Amino acid sequence: MKRICRTSGNEFEITEADLAFYKKVSPKFNGKVYEVPPPTLCPEERERRRLAWRNERKLYKRTCANCQKQVVGIFAPESLIHLFCYECFWSDTWNPFAYGCDFDFSRSCFEQFFDLFQNVPQLGNGYKSNCENCDFSNYQNDSKNCYQTFGSGFMEDCMYTNWTYYAKSSLDLFRCEHMELGYECLDCRHLYACTDCQDCSHLNNCSWCFDCHNCSDIFGCIGLRHQKYCFLNELFGKEAYYQKVAVAKANPLHFQQQFEHLKQSMSRRATYQINCEDCSGDHLVDCKNVRDSYGVSETEDSRFLTDILGPEKDCYDETRTGLNELCYELVSGGRYYHALFSSWGDGLTDVLYSFNCYFSHDLFGCIGLRNAQYCILNKQYSKEEYEALVPKIIEHMKQTPLNPPLAVGQNACEWGEFFPIELSPFAYNETVAQEYFPMSKEEVLAKGWKWRDETVEIPQVSKVIPANRLPDSIDDIPDDILNWAIECEESGKPFKIQKAELEFYRKMRLPIPHFHPDVRHAHRMVKRNPRKLWERNCDNCGKGIETSYAPERPEKVFCEECYQASVY
């Protein structure tokens, strides 16, 4: 089945397997199935919509509406959202059922959900669980002593990471797992004392490596396996190797030119898939029958997933979640079973259109509930009342067109659609959507979405120093740098060095960064391939392949068989 996306105007396909999935996850009440309709947005626009409900990196100083304590949270100061600090939110001093209301069949379901959202208190200091001394982090779990870590968990003494798990004493990581003393790495697993690595695993004491695995003491290498003392893919004795490394560190610009030249000359695998069967996408590990997905592990029989921590099964259209089964159109949280069109939660079963709920089942349009069941818009019902009323609401949603009216493609009703971007509590440029689907302020406002102009705050410091005036050697950096603000070379935004951060740079013999943490994050994102597949031919055998390297790119891209034959 071919459809035209109602916002982009692009054609996309809905397969028989897709239709079977939508039927499989459709809710059933009193023996009748209320079928989830096929999507009216293409996969990219569906992901954009979900991501527009997830602010990870923008933090603001706010006041808890309950105890008046100062907190750091993800809702801007001008937001009308009521904020509670972590302790108050999880306490018994308030009752989320107090905000419950009857469903009004004369109004849109989404409008009523938004009204409830405006009233129910939200976590004011970011979404965290079981964390200690992680006040400036968000979407963080089971961590200690972390600063500006986002979408991460099981970490200790880490800073400036995103979507990273099981890390210790590491800085500036993106989508990494099992790291210790790691720095400026992305898409890596099981690294110790490694810097500037990408798409690598099981490395020890390595730097500037790309797609290297099971190696130690290698520097500036690409595509190596089970090697030691290699410099720019050339094998040396131990003493000669360290001499080469010393020269490279003394002349970093010259070395980086050599490394980039080597990188362009080496073959690339079409997509990064490890121990996968019948899969399409990139950065997939231990997956089976996973299609059109990116950054997914331990998952099967699923499609249109991005940044997923498995195990998962029978899931479609999920973003930055994990440990789910029979789920559709979710973003954030995890451990869902048969949850549809929802955002952020934990331990949920048979949930529809809900936000920030925990360890509950049979919810519709609820916000902030814990250990609840058979609730609609935060109002308690009996099982029989719930199962009689939800079908009526679904029928109402089928008759309620989305608002505002759509200019492109077919019309759509509320049922079967995720929450509209217009109702997101965040400005578009505050969310992860801006990272993967960047838009200008004018484009965002023309869509009727929110935009927030950023103001640069100068920290209270003894002096501000341009980054290009910093000493090159960490030995020449005084302790007093903790009282300075560094002016980013690219954005001009000032940033400070934290005490634990300075200790890390000294231990790892690393220079002070010249770029603001947000700019460093953006630089890492640019290094990754787009979350999209193109058709092209293997540059070795000529076989047709799907790859995340666009056809016009200059890299030599091999099919998996040719690539495995080329690495050593």
CSV table of N, CA and C in Angstrom, one decimal, residues 25 34 45 66 330 370 390 456 469 475 481:
chain,number,residue,atom,x,y,z
A,25,VAL,N,-1.5,-5.1,17.6
A,25,VAL,CA,-1.4,-4.3,18.8
A,25,VAL,C,-2.7,-3.6,19.1
A,34,TYR,N,-10.5,-2.7,18.5
A,34,TYR,CA,-10.5,-1.4,17.9
A,34,TYR,C,-9.2,-1.1,17.2
A,45,GLU,N,8.7,11.7,9.6
A,45,GLU,CA,7.8,12.6,10.2
A,45,GLU,C,7.2,12.1,11.5
A,66,ASN,N,5.9,23.1,45.3
A,66,ASN,CA,5.4,22.5,46.5
A,66,ASN,C,6.3,22.9,47.7
A,330,LEU,N,6.1,5.2,20.8
A,330,LEU,CA,6.5,5.5,22.1
A,330,LEU,C,7.8,6.3,22.1
A,370,ARG,N,0.8,6.7,39.6
A,370,ARG,CA,1.7,5.6,40.1
A,370,ARG,C,0.9,4.5,40.7
A,390,VAL,N,-13.7,3.6,27.4
A,390,VAL,CA,-12.6,3.8,26.5
A,390,VAL,C,-13.0,3.5,25.0
A,456,VAL,N,22.4,34.0,26.1
A,456,VAL,CA,23.7,33.6,26.7
A,456,VAL,C,24.0,34.3,28.0
A,469,ARG,N,43.4,31.2,23.4
A,469,ARG,CA,44.5,31.7,24.2
A,469,ARG,C,44.9,30.7,25.3
A,475,ASP,N,49.9,20.7,31.4
A,475,ASP,CA,50.8,21.0,32.5
A,475,ASP,C,50.9,22.5,32.7
A,481,ILE,N,41.9,28.0,36.7
A,481,ILE,CA,41.0,27.9,35.5
A,481,ILE,C,39.6,27.6,35.9
